[in-house]
Amino acid sequence: MNKILEKKALADNVYWYKVENPDIARARKPGQFLILRVHDKGERIPLTIVNSMPEEGSVEIIFQVVGKSTKLLAELNEGDHILDMAGPLGTPTHIEKYGTCVMVGGGIGIAPLLPITRGFKEKGNKIISILGARSKSLLILEEEMRNCSDTLHVATDDGSYGEKGLVTDVLSRLCRSGEKIDYVVAIGPVIMMREVSKLTKEFNIRTMVSLNPIMVDGTGMCGGCRCYVKGESKFACVHGPEFNGHEVDFDRLAIRLNMFKSSEKLALDHECKINRG
Amino acid sequence: MVDSTKRPVMPQQKPEDRIRNFDEVPLGLSLKAAREEAGRCLQCKKPLCVEGCPVNIDIPGFIAKLGEKDLKASGRILKDANCLPAVCGRVCPQEDQCEKMCILGRKGDPIAIGYLERFVADYEREHFDFSIPEIKCEKKDKIAVVGSGPSGLTCASQLRKMGYQVTVFEAFHVAGGVLVYGIPEFRLPKTIVAKEIETLEKMGVEIKCNQVIGRIKTIDELFEDGYKAVYIGVGAGFPVFMDIPGEDLNFVYSSNEFLTRINLMKAYDFPNYDTPIITGKRVAVIGGGNTAMDSARSALRLKGVEKVFLIYRRSEEEIPARIEEIHHAQEEGVEFMLLTAPVQYFGDESQNVKKARCIKMELGRPDTSGRRRPVPISGSEFEIDIDSVVVAIGTRSNPLISQTTPELEVNKWGYIITGEHTMTTKEGVFAGGDIVTGAATVILAMGAGKKAANAIDEYVKIGK
């Protein structure tokens, strides 16, 4: 169980794993995540399930190295086992035919966006994708996204690939071009999701975002992932992770995401010290 | 000369020592003290204590064997009725159950049944090979138990003893439910829980961790997998907040998150363990139940914590925690602010909580719970400086299973409705413990698990 079948580096510090877990592979739907633990004293970390292959009993995950736990995960290799994997968690994406859908993904947020885009494409939607990254070397899944999109735009902050600028610049141009857009999905950094939602609100386009707050159990038990939607407290793990972008309080989400920043640094420093022996 | 009206005093770690560690506070009786206490038991013909026990342990029986120094037999009697004696000897509210019924309590101290239960279970674990209850006849039928807390474990153990093939599904990476994520190490060492669960596994109960039923499999899919009946013992683990301004500030935790980080993920040993907990110097715990006491006492033991307030809206009369827990918290230096409730929290520029505005309460007429209702005294507001808050005002039902099982009826609080024999509105599905009653005690959940095991046996045998 949980054997790493394949490992690829997608960009600097971004990895793709194919992991054996027939039960999760069978039950998983787009939009869902899993929680894993790398070692005995490890944290529980939530990661999107990017794809599942029920026939071969495996799932794909993508992660970026941001702290100690993801660093340890990245040190595993093909043939190694991930200690614990629980999932699928979260409410699956509601997929239906809306018409023309714009899929906006920023940075590592393109990973959760991919399975949703595939689901929307299969339902017969016209797909326009906009991918953003800080620079070319950090852009992931371009080919996979292109394969399930009718049109694909890329924007990089430094202009090293695609057009120079932000995903919202492209989206804004699309909105103003007169193209009828029925639905927008935006997944990425909090600021990106906030700006996309602001823009689509102006144009009155339904918008769905996927949130990734701090969680411990992922089943509705700890309440650490509470976020504020339409002024009400919701648990991202059970009520979400997807919410109406026009109703999410992004500023409060950003604040809560920073809560354990100092500890993350501490854990990483501790790890480095131990490794230096 | 031993005073025959007095129970032995439980040796324990001194308050000034124990607030610096997470080791168990009571240290357990000596064999001599335990046997002397056993000698006080009157061995009543009609033992009322047994009636007071939700799982009907043969209390005079195990005490008699202890008195005769036959610890093995004593342990076996305990295990016949209770698969978790070392746990119950520690966390049961005996003073409201078996010990309350003890005849000796009328003129002196009742027999310290809890201390003796703990003693026998510990003695057995430390001195003998674990006795595994005998499986008399193997049956082919498979039964699924959802949740590995006290209720699920008891149900699984009973069914296994009857010969059924039992699989327990647990959502976390470790089995034990509230015994591992909720109750702190200093009240219930996790090695003891692990040992009791190991016994179940040795009996042949299969425990599958990382299985969130309702997500990885629905109840219907369990039947498709060949399980003849399903027991739902998932507890009531959905945290409740007060919905007051400022509760979204950083470092306002639910008691579930706070205790899970500390107990299950061992955040008190950060950075040796990877999961952090941040409290600052001054912690306010809201609530007056056992969970509030556990939270307050855990907070005191964390590095850097200087002051812990326990804020409860009623008076000491109504406080729902066990007396022993309240004493321990007071001895350790938790500051009780009774007849007080928070009304708002304020944060600094980083949105970290820094102040609680509280209001004084007075008690009015009794409410539906029979307890006098707290009423705010206008103009009595005051503020205290704090660095973190733990909200321990209760939990409600988790909707995961009911949402994915349409035929399962729940009441307006989301608790599963069951008939007299613990069967739910869906055929072959039984439920018990907190998911039926709302948050209660370990032993009541165990009682329900035992009752359900008998009902499941009937159901599988005669098909209804």
Short mmCIF file of C-alpha atoms in Angstrom, two decimals, chain B residues 121-412:
data_model
loop_
_atom_site.label_atom_id
_atom_site.label_comp_id
_atom_site.label_asym_id
_atom_site.label_seq_id
_atom_site.Cartn_x
_atom_site.Cartn_y
_atom_site.Cartn_z
CA ALA B 121 -5.66 -4.23 34.71
CA ASP B 122 -2.20 -2.70 35.17
CA TYR B 123 -0.96 -5.67 37.18
CA GLU B 124 -2.09 -8.06 34.49
CA ARG B 125 -0.43 -6.02 31.76
CA GLU B 126 2.84 -5.73 33.67
CA HIS B 127 3.11 -9.25 35.07
CA PHE B 128 1.40 -11.77 32.83
CA ASP B 129 1.24 -12.65 29.19
CA PHE B 130 -1.86 -10.96 28.01
CA SER B 131 -4.84 -13.22 28.41
CA ILE B 132 -6.75 -13.33 25.16
CA PRO B 133 -10.45 -14.07 25.59
CA GLU B 134 -11.34 -17.40 24.06
CA ILE B 135 -13.31 -17.52 20.80
CA LYS B 136 -15.70 -20.42 21.37
CA CYS B 137 -16.99 -21.00 17.85
CA GLU B 138 -15.93 -19.27 14.64
CA LYS B 139 -18.70 -17.83 12.52
CA LYS B 140 -18.41 -16.90 8.86
CA ASP B 141 -20.42 -13.69 8.97
CA LYS B 142 -18.52 -10.43 8.55
CA ILE B 143 -19.47 -7.36 10.57
CA ALA B 144 -18.18 -3.82 9.95
CA VAL B 145 -17.59 -1.42 12.81
CA VAL B 146 -17.13 2.23 11.88
CA GLY B 147 -15.02 4.16 14.37
CA SER B 148 -12.43 2.77 16.78
CA GLY B 149 -13.34 4.78 19.85
CA PRO B 150 -14.57 3.12 23.05
CA SER B 151 -17.96 2.29 21.58
CA GLY B 152 -16.65 0.70 18.38
CA LEU B 153 -13.92 -1.23 20.19
CA THR B 154 -16.39 -2.65 22.70
CA CYS B 155 -18.83 -3.67 19.99
CA ALA B 156 -16.00 -5.26 17.99
CA SER B 157 -14.68 -7.13 21.02
CA GLN B 158 -18.11 -8.52 21.96
CA LEU B 159 -18.88 -9.62 18.40
CA ARG B 160 -15.49 -11.25 18.03
CA LYS B 161 -16.00 -13.19 21.26
CA MET B 162 -19.23 -14.51 19.71
CA GLY B 163 -17.13 -15.69 16.77
CA TYR B 164 -17.92 -13.07 14.11
CA GLN B 165 -15.32 -11.81 11.62
CA VAL B 166 -15.01 -8.15 12.60
CA THR B 167 -13.36 -5.26 10.75
CA VAL B 168 -13.01 -1.87 12.42
CA PHE B 169 -12.63 1.18 10.15
CA GLU B 170 -10.79 4.16 11.63
CA ALA B 171 -10.36 7.56 9.92
CA PHE B 172 -7.13 8.53 11.68
CA HIS B 173 -3.77 6.84 11.29
CA VAL B 174 -4.02 5.35 14.80
CA ALA B 175 -6.91 3.46 16.40
CA GLY B 176 -8.55 4.55 19.65
CA GLY B 177 -10.67 7.55 18.73
CA VAL B 178 -11.15 9.96 21.63
CA LEU B 179 -8.86 7.80 23.79
CA VAL B 180 -5.91 8.84 21.61
CA TYR B 181 -6.80 12.24 20.20
CA GLY B 182 -8.88 13.62 23.07
CA ILE B 183 -7.83 12.41 26.51
CA PRO B 184 -4.33 13.63 27.40
CA GLU B 185 -1.34 11.44 28.13
CA PHE B 186 -1.23 12.56 31.80
CA ARG B 187 -4.70 11.13 32.35
CA LEU B 188 -4.50 8.12 30.03
CA PRO B 189 -1.07 7.03 28.76
CA LYS B 190 -1.26 6.14 25.07
CA THR B 191 0.84 3.00 25.52
CA ILE B 192 -2.00 1.62 27.65
CA VAL B 193 -4.57 2.33 24.96
CA ALA B 194 -2.29 0.75 22.36
CA LYS B 195 -1.93 -2.37 24.52
CA GLU B 196 -5.69 -2.76 24.93
CA ILE B 197 -6.15 -2.42 21.18
CA GLU B 198 -3.38 -4.96 20.61
CA THR B 199 -5.42 -7.43 22.65
CA LEU B 200 -8.35 -6.94 20.29
CA GLU B 201 -6.10 -7.55 17.31
CA LYS B 202 -4.72 -10.69 18.92
CA MET B 203 -8.31 -11.86 19.33
CA GLY B 204 -8.62 -11.56 15.57
CA VAL B 205 -10.33 -8.21 15.16
CA GLU B 206 -9.07 -6.52 11.99
CA ILE B 207 -8.40 -2.79 12.41
CA LYS B 208 -8.06 -0.70 9.24
CA CYS B 209 -6.74 2.83 9.74
CA ASN B 210 -6.92 5.79 7.34
CA GLN B 211 -10.42 4.74 6.27
CA VAL B 212 -12.93 7.58 6.26
CA ILE B 213 -16.25 5.82 5.82
CA GLY B 214 -18.66 7.99 3.89
CA ARG B 215 -15.79 8.96 1.59
CA ILE B 216 -13.70 5.92 0.76
CA LYS B 217 -16.73 3.68 1.05
CA THR B 218 -20.38 4.33 1.79
CA ILE B 219 -22.37 2.20 4.20
CA ASP B 220 -24.08 0.60 1.20
CA GLU B 221 -20.72 -0.33 -0.28
CA LEU B 222 -19.82 -2.08 2.97
CA PHE B 223 -22.87 -4.30 2.48
CA GLU B 224 -21.78 -4.90 -1.13
CA ASP B 225 -18.42 -6.01 0.27
CA GLY B 226 -20.26 -8.76 2.14
CA TYR B 227 -20.64 -7.30 5.61
CA LYS B 228 -23.86 -8.59 7.17
CA ALA B 229 -24.31 -5.68 9.55
CA VAL B 230 -22.68 -2.32 10.25
CA TYR B 231 -22.18 -0.61 13.60
CA ILE B 232 -21.70 3.15 13.52
CA GLY B 233 -19.76 4.43 16.50
CA VAL B 234 -18.14 7.52 15.06
CA GLY B 235 -18.66 9.82 18.02
CA ALA B 236 -19.68 13.44 17.96
CA GLY B 237 -16.53 15.11 16.86
CA PHE B 238 -17.68 18.25 15.06
CA PRO B 239 -16.50 21.24 17.09
CA VAL B 240 -18.90 23.97 18.21
CA PHE B 241 -17.86 27.61 18.39
CA MET B 242 -19.72 30.38 20.21
CA ASP B 243 -20.15 32.58 17.15
CA ILE B 244 -18.90 35.69 18.90
CA PRO B 245 -16.85 38.42 17.22
CA GLY B 246 -13.14 37.67 16.97
CA GLU B 247 -13.41 33.88 17.06
CA ASP B 248 -11.76 33.79 13.64
CA LEU B 249 -8.58 35.40 14.98
CA ASN B 250 -5.38 33.39 14.90
CA PHE B 251 -4.73 31.10 17.88
CA VAL B 252 -8.39 30.68 18.74
CA TYR B 253 -8.62 26.89 18.65
CA SER B 254 -11.42 24.40 19.07
CA SER B 255 -10.61 22.01 21.93
CA ASN B 256 -10.61 19.25 19.29
CA GLU B 257 -7.84 20.91 17.31
CA PHE B 258 -5.90 21.88 20.42
CA LEU B 259 -6.05 18.41 21.97
CA THR B 260 -5.52 16.56 18.68
CA ARG B 261 -2.37 18.53 18.00
CA ILE B 262 -1.11 17.79 21.51
CA ASN B 263 -2.26 14.20 22.09
CA LEU B 264 -2.37 12.55 18.69
CA MET B 265 0.29 14.57 16.91
CA LYS B 266 2.44 15.14 20.05
CA ALA B 267 2.85 18.85 19.43
CA TYR B 268 4.11 19.25 23.01
CA ASP B 269 7.29 17.59 21.80
CA PHE B 270 7.73 19.94 18.79
CA PRO B 271 10.13 20.11 16.96
CA ASN B 272 10.95 16.44 17.66
CA TYR B 273 7.48 15.84 16.29
CA ASP B 274 6.58 17.92 13.26
CA THR B 275 3.16 19.26 14.28
CA PRO B 276 3.31 22.61 16.07
CA ILE B 277 1.05 24.25 18.64
CA ILE B 278 1.34 27.94 19.46
CA THR B 279 -0.21 29.35 22.62
CA GLY B 280 1.91 32.25 23.85
CA LYS B 281 2.07 32.92 27.59
CA ARG B 282 -1.57 33.35 28.56
CA VAL B 283 -4.25 30.87 27.54
CA ALA B 284 -8.01 31.17 28.06
CA VAL B 285 -10.03 27.94 28.00
CA ILE B 286 -13.78 28.37 27.56
CA GLY B 287 -16.09 25.75 29.08
CA GLY B 288 -16.45 23.63 32.22
CA GLY B 289 -16.55 20.00 31.09
CA ASN B 290 -13.85 17.34 31.19
CA THR B 291 -12.61 18.49 27.80
CA ALA B 292 -12.16 22.00 29.17
CA MET B 293 -10.17 20.60 32.13
CA ASP B 294 -8.06 18.48 29.77
CA SER B 295 -7.39 21.53 27.60
CA ALA B 296 -6.51 23.76 30.55
CA ARG B 297 -4.20 21.20 32.14
CA SER B 298 -2.54 20.44 28.79
CA ALA B 299 -2.00 24.16 28.19
CA LEU B 300 -0.31 24.53 31.60
CA ARG B 301 2.21 21.87 30.64
CA LEU B 302 3.24 23.48 27.35
CA LYS B 303 6.56 25.29 27.11
CA GLY B 304 6.27 29.02 27.66
CA VAL B 305 2.78 29.04 29.15
CA GLU B 306 2.61 31.13 32.33
CA LYS B 307 -1.08 31.50 33.01
CA VAL B 308 -4.19 29.51 32.17
CA PHE B 309 -7.71 30.83 32.76
CA LEU B 310 -10.76 28.61 32.75
CA ILE B 311 -13.81 30.66 31.89
CA TYR B 312 -17.18 29.07 32.69
CA ARG B 313 -20.53 30.76 32.60
CA ARG B 314 -22.17 28.97 35.53
CA SER B 315 -20.95 28.42 39.11
CA GLU B 316 -18.93 25.60 40.67
CA GLU B 317 -22.22 23.84 41.56
CA GLU B 318 -23.13 23.28 37.90
CA ILE B 319 -19.68 22.63 36.48
CA PRO B 320 -19.99 19.34 34.55
CA ALA B 321 -16.39 18.06 34.84
CA ARG B 322 -15.49 15.28 37.29
CA ILE B 323 -14.58 16.55 40.77
CA GLU B 324 -11.19 14.85 40.52
CA GLU B 325 -10.39 16.75 37.32
CA ILE B 326 -11.43 20.07 38.84
CA HIS B 327 -9.23 19.40 41.89
CA HIS B 328 -6.29 18.49 39.72
CA ALA B 329 -6.72 21.62 37.63
CA GLN B 330 -6.95 23.80 40.73
CA GLU B 331 -3.94 22.16 42.37
CA GLU B 332 -1.93 22.76 39.24
CA GLY B 333 -2.76 26.44 39.21
CA VAL B 334 -5.47 26.89 36.58
CA GLU B 335 -7.31 30.11 37.44
CA PHE B 336 -11.05 29.51 37.45
CA MET B 337 -13.19 32.43 36.34
CA LEU B 338 -16.67 31.21 37.13
CA LEU B 339 -19.95 32.96 36.29
CA THR B 340 -18.12 34.59 33.42
CA ALA B 341 -18.47 34.38 29.64
CA PRO B 342 -16.43 35.85 26.80
CA VAL B 343 -18.35 38.21 24.51
CA GLN B 344 -15.63 39.28 22.08
CA TYR B 345 -11.97 38.75 21.22
CA PHE B 346 -9.57 41.39 19.94
CA GLY B 347 -6.39 40.88 17.96
CA ASP B 348 -3.20 42.75 17.13
CA GLU B 349 -2.17 44.02 13.69
CA SER B 350 -1.28 40.43 12.63
CA GLN B 351 -4.76 39.31 13.67
CA ASN B 352 -3.38 37.24 16.54
CA VAL B 353 -5.77 37.16 19.49
CA LYS B 354 -4.61 39.43 22.35
CA LYS B 355 -7.61 40.29 24.52
CA ALA B 356 -10.88 38.77 25.62
CA ARG B 357 -13.79 40.92 26.70
CA CYS B 358 -15.82 39.01 29.25
CA ILE B 359 -19.07 39.62 31.09
CA LYS B 360 -20.10 38.49 34.57
CA MET B 361 -23.14 36.25 34.88
CA GLU B 362 -25.69 35.52 37.58
CA LEU B 363 -27.87 32.46 37.82
CA GLY B 364 -31.55 32.78 36.95
CA ARG B 365 -34.30 30.17 36.86
CA PRO B 366 -33.57 26.59 35.83
CA ASP B 367 -33.59 25.99 32.06
CA THR B 368 -34.61 22.86 30.14
CA SER B 369 -31.44 21.07 31.34
CA GLY B 370 -32.60 21.60 34.93
CA ARG B 371 -29.59 23.77 35.66
CA ARG B 372 -29.99 27.43 36.59
CA ARG B 373 -29.63 29.57 33.50
CA PRO B 374 -26.77 32.06 33.44
CA VAL B 375 -27.90 35.64 32.82
CA PRO B 376 -25.43 38.42 31.91
CA ILE B 377 -25.08 41.25 34.43
CA SER B 378 -25.23 44.44 32.40
CA GLY B 379 -22.31 46.79 32.83
CA SER B 380 -20.07 44.07 34.30
CA GLU B 381 -17.80 43.72 31.25
CA PHE B 382 -14.05 43.54 31.76
CA GLU B 383 -11.04 42.60 29.66
CA ILE B 384 -8.19 40.16 30.13
CA ASP B 385 -4.94 39.90 28.19
CA ILE B 386 -4.45 36.55 26.47
CA ASP B 387 -2.37 35.04 23.68
CA SER B 388 -4.60 32.12 22.73
CA VAL B 389 -8.08 30.71 23.32
CA VAL B 390 -9.35 27.13 23.45
CA VAL B 391 -13.09 26.82 22.88
CA ALA B 392 -14.30 23.72 24.76
CA ILE B 393 -18.04 24.22 24.86
CA GLY B 394 -19.04 20.95 23.27
CA THR B 395 -19.26 19.11 19.97
CA ARG B 396 -21.99 17.98 17.65
CA SER B 397 -22.43 15.30 15.04
CA ASN B 398 -20.24 15.00 11.98
CA PRO B 399 -22.50 14.89 8.89
CA LEU B 400 -20.16 12.72 6.76
CA ILE B 401 -21.96 9.41 7.18
CA SER B 402 -25.55 10.62 7.39
CA GLN B 403 -25.08 12.71 4.24
CA THR B 404 -23.90 9.72 2.25
CA THR B 405 -26.49 7.29 3.66
CA PRO B 406 -29.92 8.64 2.69
CA GLU B 407 -32.04 6.08 4.58
CA LEU B 408 -30.34 6.92 7.85
CA GLU B 409 -32.61 9.24 9.81
CA VAL B 410 -31.11 11.84 12.14
CA ASN B 411 -32.72 14.20 14.62
CA LYS B 412 -32.56 17.97 14.42
#
